[in-house]
mmCIF file of C-alpha atoms in Angstrom:
data_model
loop_
_atom_site.group_PDB
_atom_site.id
_atom_site.type_symbol
_atom_site.label_atom_id
_atom_site.label_comp_id
_atom_site.label_asym_id
_atom_site.label_seq_id
_atom_site.Cartn_x
_atom_site.Cartn_y
_atom_site.Cartn_z
ATOM 1 C CA MET Y 1 0.183 0.144 -0.138
ATOM 2 C CA SER Y 2 1.449 3.534 -0.949
ATOM 3 C CA GLU Y 3 0.997 6.532 2.118
ATOM 4 C CA ASN Y 4 -1.079 9.115 1.493
ATOM 5 C CA PRO Y 5 0.971 11.876 0.793
ATOM 6 C CA GLY Y 6 0.879 14.616 3.629
ATOM 7 C CA PRO Y 7 -0.622 18.246 2.568
ATOM 8 C CA SER Y 8 1.675 20.119 0.580
ATOM 9 C CA ASN Y 9 2.775 23.679 1.061
ATOM 10 C CA PRO Y 10 0.993 25.578 -1.861
ATOM 11 C CA GLU Y 11 3.500 27.755 -4.068
ATOM 12 C CA PRO Y 12 3.019 31.351 -3.374
ATOM 13 C CA SER Y 13 0.677 32.994 -5.711
ATOM 14 C CA PHE Y 14 1.728 35.969 -7.246
ATOM 15 C CA ARG Y 15 -0.836 38.417 -5.603
ATOM 16 C CA ASP Y 16 0.352 36.641 -2.431
ATOM 17 C CA ALA Y 17 4.509 37.635 -3.149
ATOM 18 C CA LEU Y 18 2.711 41.118 -4.598
ATOM 19 C CA SER Y 19 1.334 41.575 -1.069
ATOM 20 C CA ALA Y 20 4.414 40.963 1.030
ATOM 21 C CA ALA Y 21 6.191 43.088 -1.251
ATOM 22 C CA ALA Y 22 3.340 46.074 -0.188
ATOM 23 C CA ARG Y 23 3.936 44.971 3.222
ATOM 24 C CA GLN Y 24 8.027 45.366 2.986
ATOM 25 C CA SER Y 25 7.042 49.174 1.423
ATOM 26 C CA SER Y 26 6.947 52.420 3.216
ATOM 27 C CA LEU Y 27 3.203 52.654 3.043
ATOM 28 C CA GLY Y 28 3.074 48.972 4.868
ATOM 29 C CA LYS Y 29 4.771 50.095 8.002
ATOM 30 C CA VAL Y 30 1.449 51.555 9.130
ATOM 31 C CA PRO Y 31 -1.410 49.467 8.401
ATOM 32 C CA PRO Y 32 -4.405 51.177 6.714
ATOM 33 C CA GLY Y 33 -6.622 52.396 9.109
ATOM 34 C CA GLU Y 34 -4.633 52.776 12.083
ATOM 35 C CA THR Y 35 -3.391 56.446 13.277
ATOM 36 C CA PRO Y 36 0.542 56.970 12.041
ATOM 37 C CA THR Y 37 3.039 57.773 15.064
ATOM 38 C CA ALA Y 38 6.259 59.395 14.711
ATOM 39 C CA GLY Y 39 7.801 55.890 15.219
ATOM 40 C CA ALA Y 40 5.859 54.187 12.689
ATOM 41 C CA LEU Y 41 7.536 57.215 10.234
ATOM 42 C CA LEU Y 42 10.915 56.833 11.748
ATOM 43 C CA ALA Y 43 10.660 53.184 10.769
ATOM 44 C CA ALA Y 44 9.217 53.742 7.431
ATOM 45 C CA MET Y 45 12.496 55.281 6.472
ATOM 46 C CA GLY Y 46 14.916 52.692 8.069
ATOM 47 C CA GLY Y 47 15.038 53.679 11.205
ATOM 48 C CA ALA Y 48 17.822 55.821 12.337
ATOM 49 C CA ARG Y 49 20.274 54.403 10.792
ATOM 50 C CA GLY Y 50 18.510 54.288 7.218
ATOM 51 C CA LEU Y 51 17.992 57.951 7.742
ATOM 52 C CA VAL Y 52 21.825 58.210 8.190
ATOM 53 C CA GLU Y 53 22.517 56.009 5.156
ATOM 54 C CA SER Y 54 19.965 57.977 2.694
ATOM 55 C CA ILE Y 55 21.421 61.157 3.560
ATOM 56 C CA LEU Y 56 25.003 60.580 4.441
ATOM 57 C CA PRO Y 57 26.093 59.685 0.480
ATOM 58 C CA GLY Y 58 24.845 63.022 -0.965
ATOM 59 C CA LEU Y 59 26.081 65.075 2.087
ATOM 60 C CA GLY Y 60 29.527 63.647 1.569
ATOM 61 C CA PHE Y 61 29.449 64.530 -2.421
ATOM 62 C CA LEU Y 62 28.614 67.942 -1.600
ATOM 63 C CA VAL Y 63 30.756 68.865 1.177
ATOM 64 C CA VAL Y 64 33.694 67.128 -1.167
ATOM 65 C CA PHE Y 65 32.814 68.874 -4.312
ATOM 66 C CA THR Y 66 32.903 71.996 -2.619
ATOM 67 C CA ILE Y 67 35.851 71.866 -0.866
ATOM 68 C CA THR Y 68 37.657 70.261 -3.991
ATOM 69 C CA GLN Y 69 36.032 71.005 -6.858
ATOM 70 C CA GLU Y 70 37.119 67.701 -8.219
ATOM 71 C CA LEU Y 71 35.191 64.990 -9.616
ATOM 72 C CA LEU Y 72 36.962 62.137 -8.499
ATOM 73 C CA PRO Y 73 37.330 62.349 -4.792
ATOM 74 C CA SER Y 74 33.683 63.987 -4.796
ATOM 75 C CA VAL Y 75 32.308 60.805 -6.360
ATOM 76 C CA LEU Y 76 34.435 58.327 -4.583
ATOM 77 C CA ALA Y 77 33.733 60.077 -1.053
ATOM 78 C CA PRO Y 78 29.880 58.533 -1.308
ATOM 79 C CA LEU Y 79 30.725 55.246 -2.815
ATOM 80 C CA ALA Y 80 33.238 55.074 0.498
ATOM 81 C CA VAL Y 81 30.439 56.013 3.043
ATOM 82 C CA ALA Y 82 28.070 53.389 1.508
ATOM 83 C CA LEU Y 83 30.763 50.574 1.593
ATOM 84 C CA VAL Y 84 31.236 51.128 5.001
ATOM 85 C CA PHE Y 85 27.586 50.963 5.954
ATOM 86 C CA ILE Y 86 27.629 47.352 4.353
ATOM 87 C CA VAL Y 87 30.437 46.398 6.789
ATOM 88 C CA LEU Y 88 28.642 48.111 9.451
ATOM 89 C CA ARG Y 89 26.021 46.127 8.677
ATOM 90 C CA LEU Y 90 28.015 42.906 8.721
ATOM 91 C CA VAL Y 91 29.610 43.122 11.771
ATOM 92 C CA MET Y 92 26.696 43.875 13.410
ATOM 93 C CA ARG Y 93 25.053 40.661 11.773
ATOM 94 C CA GLN Y 94 22.017 42.822 10.327
ATOM 95 C CA PRO Y 95 20.480 42.460 7.073
ATOM 96 C CA VAL Y 96 22.513 43.964 4.470
ATOM 97 C CA THR Y 97 20.176 44.173 1.287
ATOM 98 C CA THR Y 98 19.384 47.865 1.480
ATOM 99 C CA ALA Y 99 22.769 48.479 1.903
ATOM 100 C CA ILE Y 100 23.960 47.092 -0.868
ATOM 101 C CA ALA Y 101 21.130 48.202 -3.086
ATOM 102 C CA GLY Y 102 21.887 51.964 -1.533
ATOM 103 C CA ALA Y 103 25.849 51.375 -2.831
ATOM 104 C CA PHE Y 104 24.802 49.958 -6.044
ATOM 105 C CA GLY Y 105 23.189 53.078 -6.930
ATOM 106 C CA VAL Y 106 25.713 55.475 -5.880
ATOM 107 C CA GLY Y 107 28.375 52.977 -7.469
ATOM 108 C CA ILE Y 108 26.039 53.851 -10.971
ATOM 109 C CA SER Y 109 26.244 57.472 -10.296
ATOM 110 C CA ALA Y 110 29.949 57.778 -9.777
ATOM 111 C CA GLY Y 111 30.555 55.437 -12.396
ATOM 112 C CA LEU Y 112 28.738 57.125 -15.064
ATOM 113 C CA ALA Y 113 30.137 61.105 -13.470
ATOM 114 C CA LEU Y 114 33.591 59.170 -14.044
ATOM 115 C CA ILE Y 115 32.681 57.928 -17.852
ATOM 116 C CA THR Y 116 31.674 61.129 -18.840
ATOM 117 C CA ASN Y 117 34.102 62.958 -16.729
ATOM 118 C CA ASP Y 118 31.316 65.556 -15.503
ATOM 119 C CA ALA Y 119 30.201 65.830 -11.707
ATOM 120 C CA ASN Y 120 26.667 66.567 -12.801
ATOM 121 C CA ASN Y 121 26.054 63.405 -14.585
ATOM 122 C CA ASN Y 122 26.128 61.690 -11.059
ATOM 123 C CA PHE Y 123 22.488 63.044 -10.749
ATOM 124 C CA VAL Y 124 21.357 61.612 -13.847
ATOM 125 C CA PRO Y 125 20.117 58.183 -12.363
ATOM 126 C CA GLY Y 126 17.767 60.022 -10.114
ATOM 127 C CA PHE Y 127 16.328 62.280 -12.946
ATOM 128 C CA PHE Y 128 15.732 58.791 -15.114
ATOM 129 C CA ILE Y 129 14.235 57.359 -11.457
ATOM 130 C CA ASN Y 130 11.647 60.394 -10.951
ATOM 131 C CA ALA Y 131 10.812 60.207 -14.343
ATOM 132 C CA GLY Y 132 9.661 56.741 -13.963
ATOM 133 C CA VAL Y 133 7.627 57.687 -10.905
ATOM 134 C CA VAL Y 134 5.520 60.182 -12.463
ATOM 135 C CA LEU Y 135 4.740 57.848 -15.875
ATOM 136 C CA VAL Y 136 3.651 54.845 -13.200
ATOM 137 C CA MET Y 137 1.689 56.786 -11.116
ATOM 138 C CA VAL Y 138 0.370 58.805 -14.361
ATOM 139 C CA VAL Y 139 -0.275 55.595 -16.424
ATOM 140 C CA SER Y 140 -2.239 54.054 -13.259
ATOM 141 C CA LEU Y 141 -4.457 56.912 -13.051
ATOM 142 C CA LEU Y 142 -5.157 57.334 -16.938
ATOM 143 C CA VAL Y 143 -6.259 53.272 -16.611
ATOM 144 C CA ARG Y 144 -8.387 54.033 -13.665
ATOM 145 C CA ARG Y 145 -6.273 52.121 -10.744
ATOM 146 C CA PRO Y 146 -4.411 54.961 -8.807
ATOM 147 C CA PHE Y 147 -1.255 53.312 -7.485
ATOM 148 C CA VAL Y 148 -1.710 53.907 -3.723
ATOM 149 C CA GLY Y 149 -4.699 52.149 -3.986
ATOM 150 C CA LEU Y 150 -3.357 49.325 -5.348
ATOM 151 C CA ILE Y 151 -0.651 48.765 -2.558
ATOM 152 C CA VAL Y 152 -3.273 49.686 0.017
ATOM 153 C CA SER Y 153 -5.793 46.989 -1.400
ATOM 154 C CA LEU Y 154 -2.594 44.420 -1.359
ATOM 155 C CA LEU Y 155 -2.040 45.296 2.196
ATOM 156 C CA LEU Y 156 -5.812 44.809 3.332
ATOM 157 C CA ASN Y 157 -7.004 41.760 0.408
ATOM 158 C CA ASP Y 158 -9.393 44.657 -0.446
ATOM 159 C CA ASP Y 159 -10.373 43.601 -4.049
ATOM 160 C CA ASP Y 160 -13.515 45.818 -3.982
ATOM 161 C CA TRP Y 161 -11.908 49.269 -3.152
ATOM 162 C CA ARG Y 162 -12.752 50.676 -7.140
ATOM 163 C CA ALA Y 163 -16.686 49.963 -5.536
ATOM 164 C CA ASN Y 164 -16.163 52.693 -3.126
ATOM 165 C CA PRO Y 165 -16.045 56.425 -4.397
ATOM 166 C CA ALA Y 166 -14.357 57.669 -1.426
ATOM 167 C CA LYS Y 167 -11.433 54.830 -1.388
ATOM 168 C CA VAL Y 168 -10.698 56.041 -5.435
ATOM 169 C CA ARG Y 169 -10.898 59.576 -4.684
ATOM 170 C CA VAL Y 170 -8.279 58.855 -1.666
ATOM 171 C CA ALA Y 171 -6.101 56.785 -3.544
ATOM 172 C CA THR Y 172 -6.774 59.547 -6.454
ATOM 173 C CA ILE Y 173 -5.286 62.294 -4.476
ATOM 174 C CA ALA Y 174 -2.806 60.174 -2.829
ATOM 175 C CA THR Y 175 -0.936 59.513 -6.355
ATOM 176 C CA ILE Y 176 -1.195 62.556 -7.919
ATOM 177 C CA LEU Y 177 0.877 63.657 -4.397
ATOM 178 C CA TRP Y 178 3.627 61.362 -5.407
ATOM 179 C CA ALA Y 179 3.617 62.155 -8.919
ATOM 180 C CA ALA Y 180 3.388 66.189 -8.390
ATOM 181 C CA LEU Y 181 6.723 65.172 -5.693
ATOM 182 C CA SER Y 182 8.772 63.564 -8.519
ATOM 183 C CA ALA Y 183 7.735 66.321 -11.152
ATOM 184 C CA LEU Y 184 8.657 69.024 -8.940
ATOM 185 C CA ARG Y 185 11.832 67.671 -8.152
ATOM 186 C CA LEU Y 186 12.056 67.250 -12.110
ATOM 187 C CA ALA Y 187 11.404 70.589 -12.680
ATOM 188 C CA VAL Y 188 13.748 72.501 -9.774
ATOM 189 C CA GLN Y 189 16.855 70.081 -10.366
ATOM 190 C CA LEU Y 190 17.084 69.588 -14.215
ATOM 191 C CA PRO Y 191 17.370 73.313 -14.829
ATOM 192 C CA LEU Y 192 20.211 73.822 -12.756
ATOM 193 C CA TYR Y 193 21.856 70.349 -14.221
ATOM 194 C CA LEU Y 194 21.562 72.473 -17.313
ATOM 195 C CA ALA Y 195 23.259 75.364 -16.067
ATOM 196 C CA GLU Y 196 26.262 72.796 -14.450
ATOM 197 C CA ALA Y 197 25.149 74.563 -11.005
ATOM 198 C CA THR Y 198 26.666 71.415 -9.656
ATOM 199 C CA GLU Y 199 26.804 72.360 -5.556
ATOM 200 C CA ALA Y 200 23.042 73.428 -6.138
ATOM 201 C CA LEU Y 201 21.797 70.515 -7.551
ATOM 202 C CA ALA Y 202 23.315 68.623 -4.838
ATOM 203 C CA ALA Y 203 22.112 70.848 -1.939
ATOM 204 C CA THR Y 204 18.800 70.741 -3.898
ATOM 205 C CA LYS Y 205 18.702 67.144 -4.289
ATOM 206 C CA LEU Y 206 19.084 66.431 0.104
ATOM 207 C CA VAL Y 207 16.725 69.249 0.456
ATOM 208 C CA MET Y 208 14.068 67.543 -2.034
ATOM 209 C CA GLY Y 209 14.532 63.998 -0.835
ATOM 210 C CA VAL Y 210 14.334 62.750 2.449
ATOM 211 C CA PRO Y 211 12.621 65.683 3.886
ATOM 212 C CA LEU Y 212 9.763 65.740 1.293
ATOM 213 C CA TYR Y 213 9.699 62.010 0.926
ATOM 214 C CA ALA Y 214 8.897 61.585 4.847
ATOM 215 C CA ALA Y 215 5.905 64.384 4.935
ATOM 216 C CA LEU Y 216 4.450 63.338 1.442
ATOM 217 C CA LEU Y 217 4.356 59.759 3.583
ATOM 218 C CA TRP Y 218 2.618 61.202 6.289
ATOM 219 C CA VAL Y 219 -0.156 62.969 4.216
ATOM 220 C CA THR Y 220 -0.519 59.608 2.640
ATOM 221 C CA TRP Y 221 -1.106 57.688 5.643
ATOM 222 C CA LEU Y 222 -3.739 60.388 6.652
ATOM 223 C CA LEU Y 223 -5.441 60.731 3.864
ATOM 224 C CA VAL Y 224 -5.748 56.439 3.518
ATOM 225 C CA ARG Y 225 -6.791 56.305 7.008
ATOM 226 C CA THR Y 226 -10.108 58.502 6.313
ATOM 227 C CA ALA Y 227 -11.159 55.848 3.530
ATOM 228 C CA TRP Y 228 -10.027 52.753 4.715
ATOM 229 C CA ARG Y 229 -10.486 53.211 8.526
ATOM 230 C CA ALA Y 230 -14.544 52.651 8.503
ATOM 231 C CA ARG Y 231 -13.745 49.384 6.910
ATOM 232 C CA GLU Y 232 -11.860 48.441 10.117
ATOM 233 C CA GLN Y 233 -14.618 49.516 12.333
ATOM 234 C CA PRO Y 234 -17.943 47.330 12.882
ATOM 235 C CA ALA Y 235 -21.069 48.888 12.769
ATOM 236 C CA ASP Y 236 -23.190 50.373 15.400
ATOM 237 C CA GLY Y 237 -25.187 47.395 16.902
ATOM 238 C CA VAL Y 238 -23.162 44.899 15.154
#
């Protein structure tokens, strides 16, 4: 007699994978409907270390370029900082995926600047990233599936969110705001790039980076909470 095989663990579906990715995103750090806190915002930014890892490479470029006006040390300084963060995480036995991704991005920027012998080109990858964000957000709006709504629906397994006008409206507003942030970065930084104002471009990128990202993330949480909170609360008398 053959033994009956035990229950097999089903392979995660594509939707399960998307849901897991959404939970790891910044928006997923606070369950929709709950009140965001300063601690949750800090966690969404990767904690205190995440903030340092996000800011210090760009600050290093600005400081070194301002002092030396030299390409090589200016692009190598951020790369060295990023590599130090990887080593520190390895020594402390902490996850290094984020640090490696950051170092990879810094390396691409440094390589492009060195190949073209132009410090301004250190910022070109950022332009493509912001343009890509604008494109994704706009396309999601055109097909009437606002990107923020898709993320929240994956977090809550809310397949019927598009049938609720309030949720669609909130998701649309939030998605427009994220598109506007990236468009604003391009509108401010591209003229500085074309004018070869490297120091001003580096400073502007710092100011329009983490601070504006954190502020808009907070606003997004508050907006989403207004539409999805009712779903978490039972009706009176039930």
